[in-house]
Coordinates of C-alpha atoms and ligand atoms in Angstrom, one line a residue:
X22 CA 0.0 0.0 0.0
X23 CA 1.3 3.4 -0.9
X24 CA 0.7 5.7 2.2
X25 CA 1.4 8.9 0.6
X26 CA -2.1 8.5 -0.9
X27 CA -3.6 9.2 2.7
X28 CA -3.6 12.7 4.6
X29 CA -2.0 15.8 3.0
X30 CA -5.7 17.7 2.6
X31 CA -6.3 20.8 1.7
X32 CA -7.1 23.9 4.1
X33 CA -8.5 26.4 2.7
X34 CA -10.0 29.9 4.0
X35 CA -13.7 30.7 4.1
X36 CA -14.7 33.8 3.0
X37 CA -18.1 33.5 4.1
X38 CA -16.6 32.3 7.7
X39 CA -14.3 34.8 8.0
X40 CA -16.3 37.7 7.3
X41 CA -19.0 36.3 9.5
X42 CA -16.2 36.2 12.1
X43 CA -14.4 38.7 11.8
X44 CA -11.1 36.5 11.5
X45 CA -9.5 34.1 9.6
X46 CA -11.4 31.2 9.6
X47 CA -10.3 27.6 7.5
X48 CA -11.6 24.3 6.9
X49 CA -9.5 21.4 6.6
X50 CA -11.0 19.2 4.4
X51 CA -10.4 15.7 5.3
X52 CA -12.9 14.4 2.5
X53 CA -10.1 14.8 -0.1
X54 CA -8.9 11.6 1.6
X55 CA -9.3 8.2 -1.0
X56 CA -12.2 7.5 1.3
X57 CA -13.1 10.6 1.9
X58 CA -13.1 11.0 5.4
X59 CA -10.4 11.9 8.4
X60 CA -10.7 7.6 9.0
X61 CA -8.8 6.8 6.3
X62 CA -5.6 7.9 8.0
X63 CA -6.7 6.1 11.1
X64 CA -7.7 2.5 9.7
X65 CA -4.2 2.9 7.8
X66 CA -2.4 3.2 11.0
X67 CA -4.3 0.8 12.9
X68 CA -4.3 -1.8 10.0
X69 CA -0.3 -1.3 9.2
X70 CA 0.6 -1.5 13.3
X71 CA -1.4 -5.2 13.3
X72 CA 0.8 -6.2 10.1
X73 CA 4.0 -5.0 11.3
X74 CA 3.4 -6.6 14.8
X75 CA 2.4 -9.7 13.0
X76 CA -1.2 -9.5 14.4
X77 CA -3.0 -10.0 11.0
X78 CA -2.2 -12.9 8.2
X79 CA -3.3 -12.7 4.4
X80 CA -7.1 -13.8 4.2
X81 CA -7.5 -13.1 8.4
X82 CA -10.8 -10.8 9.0
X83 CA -10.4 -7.5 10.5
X84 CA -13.0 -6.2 12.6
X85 CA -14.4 -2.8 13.7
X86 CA -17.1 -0.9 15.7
X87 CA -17.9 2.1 13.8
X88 CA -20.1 4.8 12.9
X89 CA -19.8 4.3 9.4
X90 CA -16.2 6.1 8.6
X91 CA -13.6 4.0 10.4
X92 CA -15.6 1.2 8.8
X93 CA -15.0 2.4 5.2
X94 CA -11.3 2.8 5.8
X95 CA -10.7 -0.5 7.3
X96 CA -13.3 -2.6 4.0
X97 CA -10.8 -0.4 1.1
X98 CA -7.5 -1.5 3.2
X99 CA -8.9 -5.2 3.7
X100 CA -10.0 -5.4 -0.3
X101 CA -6.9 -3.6 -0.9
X102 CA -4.9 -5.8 0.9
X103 CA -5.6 -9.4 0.8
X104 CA -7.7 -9.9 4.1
X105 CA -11.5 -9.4 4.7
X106 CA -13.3 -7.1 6.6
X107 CA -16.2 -7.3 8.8
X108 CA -17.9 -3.7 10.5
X109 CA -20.2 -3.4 13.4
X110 CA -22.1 -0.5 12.6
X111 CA -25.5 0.8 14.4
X112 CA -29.1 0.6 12.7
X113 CA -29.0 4.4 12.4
X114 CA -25.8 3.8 9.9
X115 CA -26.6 6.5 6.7
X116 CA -27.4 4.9 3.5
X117 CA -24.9 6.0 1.5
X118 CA -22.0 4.3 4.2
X119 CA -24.0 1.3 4.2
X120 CA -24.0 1.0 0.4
X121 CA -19.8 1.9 0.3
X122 CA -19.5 -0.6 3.1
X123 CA -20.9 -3.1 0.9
X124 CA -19.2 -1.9 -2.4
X125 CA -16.1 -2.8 -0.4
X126 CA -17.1 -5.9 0.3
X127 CA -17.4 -5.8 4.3
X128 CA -19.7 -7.7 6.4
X129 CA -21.9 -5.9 7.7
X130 CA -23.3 -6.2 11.5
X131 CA -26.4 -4.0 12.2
X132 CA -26.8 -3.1 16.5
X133 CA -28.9 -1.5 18.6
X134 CA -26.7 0.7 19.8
X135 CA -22.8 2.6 20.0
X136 CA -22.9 2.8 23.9
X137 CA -19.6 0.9 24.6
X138 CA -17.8 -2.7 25.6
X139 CA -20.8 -3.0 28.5
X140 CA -23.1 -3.0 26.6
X141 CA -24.4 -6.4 25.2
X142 CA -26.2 -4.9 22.0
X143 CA -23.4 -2.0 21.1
X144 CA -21.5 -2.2 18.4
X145 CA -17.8 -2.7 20.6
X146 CA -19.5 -5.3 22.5
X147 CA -20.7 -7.4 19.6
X148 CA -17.4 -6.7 17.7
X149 CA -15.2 -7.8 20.6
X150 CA -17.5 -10.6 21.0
X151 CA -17.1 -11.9 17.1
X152 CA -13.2 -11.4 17.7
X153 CA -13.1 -13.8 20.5
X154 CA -15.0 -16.9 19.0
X155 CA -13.6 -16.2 15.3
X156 CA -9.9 -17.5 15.0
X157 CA -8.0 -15.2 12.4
X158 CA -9.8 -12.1 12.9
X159 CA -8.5 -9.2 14.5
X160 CA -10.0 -6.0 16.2
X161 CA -8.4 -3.0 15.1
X162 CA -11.0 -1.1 18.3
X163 CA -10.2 2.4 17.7
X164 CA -11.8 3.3 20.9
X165 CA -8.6 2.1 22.9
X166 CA -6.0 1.8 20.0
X167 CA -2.8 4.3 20.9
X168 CA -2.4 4.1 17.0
X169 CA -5.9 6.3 16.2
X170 CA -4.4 9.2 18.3
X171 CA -0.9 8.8 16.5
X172 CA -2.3 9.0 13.4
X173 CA -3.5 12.3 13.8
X174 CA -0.5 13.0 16.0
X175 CA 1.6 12.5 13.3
X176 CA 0.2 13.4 9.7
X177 CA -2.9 16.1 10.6
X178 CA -1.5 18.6 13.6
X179 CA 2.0 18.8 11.8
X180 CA -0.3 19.4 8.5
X181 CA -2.6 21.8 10.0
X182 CA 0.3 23.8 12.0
X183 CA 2.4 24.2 8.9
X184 CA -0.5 24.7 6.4
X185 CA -1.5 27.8 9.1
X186 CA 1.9 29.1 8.7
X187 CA 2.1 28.7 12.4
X188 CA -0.5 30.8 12.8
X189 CA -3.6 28.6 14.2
X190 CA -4.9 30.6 17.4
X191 CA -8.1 27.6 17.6
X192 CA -9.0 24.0 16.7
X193 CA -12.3 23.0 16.2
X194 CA -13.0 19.0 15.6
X195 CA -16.5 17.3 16.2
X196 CA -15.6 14.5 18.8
X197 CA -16.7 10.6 18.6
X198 CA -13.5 8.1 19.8
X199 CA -11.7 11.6 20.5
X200 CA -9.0 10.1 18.1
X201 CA -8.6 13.2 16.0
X202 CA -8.7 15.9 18.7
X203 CA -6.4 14.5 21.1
X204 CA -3.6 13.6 18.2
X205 CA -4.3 17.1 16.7
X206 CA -4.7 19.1 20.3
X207 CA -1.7 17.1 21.7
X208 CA 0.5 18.0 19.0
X209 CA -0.5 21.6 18.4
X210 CA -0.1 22.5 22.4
X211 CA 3.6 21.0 22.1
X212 CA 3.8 23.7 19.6
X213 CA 2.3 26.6 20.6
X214 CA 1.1 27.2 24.4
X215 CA -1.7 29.9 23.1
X216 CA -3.9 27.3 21.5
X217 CA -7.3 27.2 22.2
X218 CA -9.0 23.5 21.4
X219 CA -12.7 22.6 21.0
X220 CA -14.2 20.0 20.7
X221 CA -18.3 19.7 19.7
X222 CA -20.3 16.9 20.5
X223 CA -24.8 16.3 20.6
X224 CA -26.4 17.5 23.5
X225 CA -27.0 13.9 25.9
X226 CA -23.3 12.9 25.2
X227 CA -21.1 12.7 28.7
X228 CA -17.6 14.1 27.3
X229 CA -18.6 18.0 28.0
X230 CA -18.7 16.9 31.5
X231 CA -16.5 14.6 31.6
X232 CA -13.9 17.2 30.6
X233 CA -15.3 19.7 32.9
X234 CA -15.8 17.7 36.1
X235 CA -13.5 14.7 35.7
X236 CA -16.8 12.3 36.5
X237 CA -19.4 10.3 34.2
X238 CA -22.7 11.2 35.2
X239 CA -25.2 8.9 34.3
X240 CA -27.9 10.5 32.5
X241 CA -31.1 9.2 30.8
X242 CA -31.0 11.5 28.9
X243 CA -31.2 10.4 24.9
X244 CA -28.4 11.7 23.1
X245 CA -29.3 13.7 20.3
X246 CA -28.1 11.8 17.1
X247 CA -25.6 13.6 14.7
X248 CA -24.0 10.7 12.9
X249 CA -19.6 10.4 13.9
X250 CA -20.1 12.0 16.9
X251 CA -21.1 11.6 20.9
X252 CA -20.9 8.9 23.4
X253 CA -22.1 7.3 26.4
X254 CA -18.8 6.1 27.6
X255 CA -15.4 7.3 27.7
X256 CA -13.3 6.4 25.1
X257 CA -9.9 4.7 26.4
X258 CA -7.9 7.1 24.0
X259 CA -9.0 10.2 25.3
X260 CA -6.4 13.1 26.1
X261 CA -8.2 15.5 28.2
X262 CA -4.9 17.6 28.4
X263 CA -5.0 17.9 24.7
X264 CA -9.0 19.7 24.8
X265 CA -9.3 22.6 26.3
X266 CA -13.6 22.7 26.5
X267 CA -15.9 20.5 24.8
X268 CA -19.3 22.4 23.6
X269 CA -22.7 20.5 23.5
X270 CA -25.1 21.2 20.4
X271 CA -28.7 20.4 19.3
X272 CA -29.1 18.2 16.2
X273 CA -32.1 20.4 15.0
X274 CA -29.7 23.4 15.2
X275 CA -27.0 21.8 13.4
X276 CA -29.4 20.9 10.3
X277 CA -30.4 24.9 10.1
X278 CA -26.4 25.5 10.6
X279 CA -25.9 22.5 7.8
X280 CA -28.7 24.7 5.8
X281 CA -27.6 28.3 6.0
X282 CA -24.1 27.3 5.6
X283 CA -25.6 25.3 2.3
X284 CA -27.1 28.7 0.8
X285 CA -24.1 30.5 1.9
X286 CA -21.4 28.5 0.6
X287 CA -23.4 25.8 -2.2
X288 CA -21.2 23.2 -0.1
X289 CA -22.7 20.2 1.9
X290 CA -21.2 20.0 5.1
X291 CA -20.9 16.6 6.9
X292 CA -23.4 15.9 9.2
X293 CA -20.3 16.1 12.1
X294 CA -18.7 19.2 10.6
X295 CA -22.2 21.3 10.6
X296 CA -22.4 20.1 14.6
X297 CA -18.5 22.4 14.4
X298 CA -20.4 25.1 12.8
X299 CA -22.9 25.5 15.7
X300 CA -20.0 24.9 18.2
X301 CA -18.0 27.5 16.7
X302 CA -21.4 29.9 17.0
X303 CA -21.8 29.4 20.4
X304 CA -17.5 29.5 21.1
X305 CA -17.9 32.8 19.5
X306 CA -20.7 34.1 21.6
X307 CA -18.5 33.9 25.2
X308 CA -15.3 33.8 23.8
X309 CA -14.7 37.1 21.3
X310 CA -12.4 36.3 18.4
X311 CA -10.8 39.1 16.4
X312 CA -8.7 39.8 13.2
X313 CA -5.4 38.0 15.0
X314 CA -7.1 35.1 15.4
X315 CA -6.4 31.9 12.6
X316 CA -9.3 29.2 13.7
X317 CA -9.4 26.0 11.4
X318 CA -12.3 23.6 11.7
X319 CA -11.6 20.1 10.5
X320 CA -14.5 18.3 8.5
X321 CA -14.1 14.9 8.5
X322 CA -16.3 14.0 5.6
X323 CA -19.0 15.7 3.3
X324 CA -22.2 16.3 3.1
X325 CA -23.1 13.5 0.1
X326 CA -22.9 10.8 2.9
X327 CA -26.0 12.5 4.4
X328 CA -28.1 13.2 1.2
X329 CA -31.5 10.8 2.8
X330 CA -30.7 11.9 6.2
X331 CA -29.2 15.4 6.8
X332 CA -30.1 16.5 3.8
X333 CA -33.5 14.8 3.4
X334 CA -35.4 18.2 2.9
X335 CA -33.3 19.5 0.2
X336 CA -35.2 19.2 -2.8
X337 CA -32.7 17.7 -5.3
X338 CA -34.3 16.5 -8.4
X339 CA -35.0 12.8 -9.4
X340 CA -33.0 12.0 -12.5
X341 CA -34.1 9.5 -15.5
X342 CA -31.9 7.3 -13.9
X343 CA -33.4 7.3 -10.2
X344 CA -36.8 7.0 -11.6
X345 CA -35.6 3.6 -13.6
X346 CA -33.7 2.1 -10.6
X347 CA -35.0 3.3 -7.3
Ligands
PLP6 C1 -18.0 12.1 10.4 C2 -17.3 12.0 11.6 N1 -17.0 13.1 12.3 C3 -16.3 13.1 13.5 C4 -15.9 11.9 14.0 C5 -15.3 11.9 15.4 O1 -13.9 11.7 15.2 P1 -13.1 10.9 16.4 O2 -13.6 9.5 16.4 O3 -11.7 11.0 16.0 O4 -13.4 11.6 17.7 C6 -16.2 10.7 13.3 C7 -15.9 9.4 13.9 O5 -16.2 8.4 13.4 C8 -16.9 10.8 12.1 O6 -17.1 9.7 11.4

């Protein structure tokens, strides 16, 4: 496998942003990945640590909990490569990962639910589970799997910090297995001490106070869904010392955010990155930024994932070929 076809995405300004702002304000597109999310570094980590160390053999399954991204990565390396792949994924899985996850030639596993190894019917649970009673498989579990954080450690922060010129006063990431903002906060505050880094997550999600009391409270509370991101566990990974505050948002105010910033901008955010939109808005309301300040937001993946779900209202317009085949 040739790595140099993972990482090394764009960042470009927003005008639209930055004038709203009053700054300078940049996304870091992680969908110009081949898979077109930030996962695709992070399966390639994961996936070439269990070769070198011998953990995987040609033909051996590789298994993963996932919201659909990490997934994707994991079924291209596996056809890629020689093994298979099979991906625990939750019923509210979009469409559109589904269908790639099958394109890819994955087995799927549909669960209830994404709440963590206790949980009999999650997705960690049930892949853990497979792992133990199927010989030659292997579970990459990026929930407690040092090599997630690295990834971002090591190709994204030192991306972003010299693609910023140095510059980057804030970091913005949605937060799920907290892979990307503990690499990507850990390296930028060994760089700069002046950093500010947020991470955004749904409202019913415990890692807002987590981070701000050091406790899990249980809660009944249902977590609002937006797809890649919030928990009801802690993920092993995490790096609190890497995130400065995380910020809780409401899914119906992330699909205006996804909307306006659709009308604004004629680009589809991902479902995570418009839940960075609103927690930038709210950021912005108690924290003033100004003209000195260089804020990139990292979007994981784009808005076509989300086209029946996300997007649902839009009205795009049924081609010939839709009418014939759907
Ligand atoms: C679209 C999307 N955004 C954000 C995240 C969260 O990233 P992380 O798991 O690194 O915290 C994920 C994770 O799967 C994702 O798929």
């Amino acid at each position: 496998m040739d790595a140099s076809i993972f990482g090394n995405t764009p960042l470009q300004q927003c005008s639209y942003l930055s004038e709203k702002y009053q700054c300078h304000i940049y996304i870091k597109k992680e969908y110009f990945n081949p898979n077109h999310t930030a996962k695709d570094r992070v399966a390639w980590y994961m996936v070439k640590d269990a070769i070198t160390k011998k953990l995987i053999k040609p033909n051996d399954t590789i298994v993963e909990a996932s919201s659909g991204n990490t997934g994707i990565g994991i079924a291209y390396l596996a056809k890629q490569m020689g093994y298979r792949s099979c991906i625990f994924v939750t019923r509210n899985c979009s469409k559109e990962k589904l269908k790639s996850l099958q394109a890819l030639d994955a087995k799927i596993v549909l669960c209830e639910n994404s709440n963590g190894p206790l949980d009999k019917n999650s997705t960690q649970y049930q892949a853990r589970a497979f792992t133990k009673i199927n010989n030659n498989s292997y579970y990459t579990d990026q929930y407690n799997n040092p090599e997630n954080c690295r990834a971002h450690y090591e190709t994204t922060g030192p991306e972003i910090w010299e693609q910023t010129s140095r510059k980057i006063t804030h970091f913005f990431a949605g937060i799920g297995t907290t892979g990307t903002i503990s690499g990507i906060g850990k390296y930028l505050k060994e760089k700069t001490q002046y950093i500010k880094v947020v991470g955004v997550e749904p409202k019913g999600s415990i890692l807002a106070q987590y981070k701000a009391t050091g406790r899990v409270i249980k809660s009944d509370t249902e977590m609002e869904k937006i797809e890649g991101i919030g928990r009801k566990f802690v993920p092993g990974i995490i790096n609190l010392k890497a995130i400065d505050q995380i910020i809780q948002v409401e899914r119906t105010r992330t699909i205006q955010t996804a909307m306006d910033y659709y009308q604004h901008t004629g680009m589809l955010a991902g479902f995570s990155s418009a839940a960075v939109l609103t927690g930038l808005e709210d950021y912005c309301i108690d924290n003033p930024v100004d003209s000195r300040d260089h804020i990139v937001l990292l979007f994981a993946d784009y808005g076509d994932r989300y086209l029946n779900s996300l997007y649902h209202t839009l009205n795009i317009k049924k081609t010939a070929y839709d009418e014939k085949f759907s």
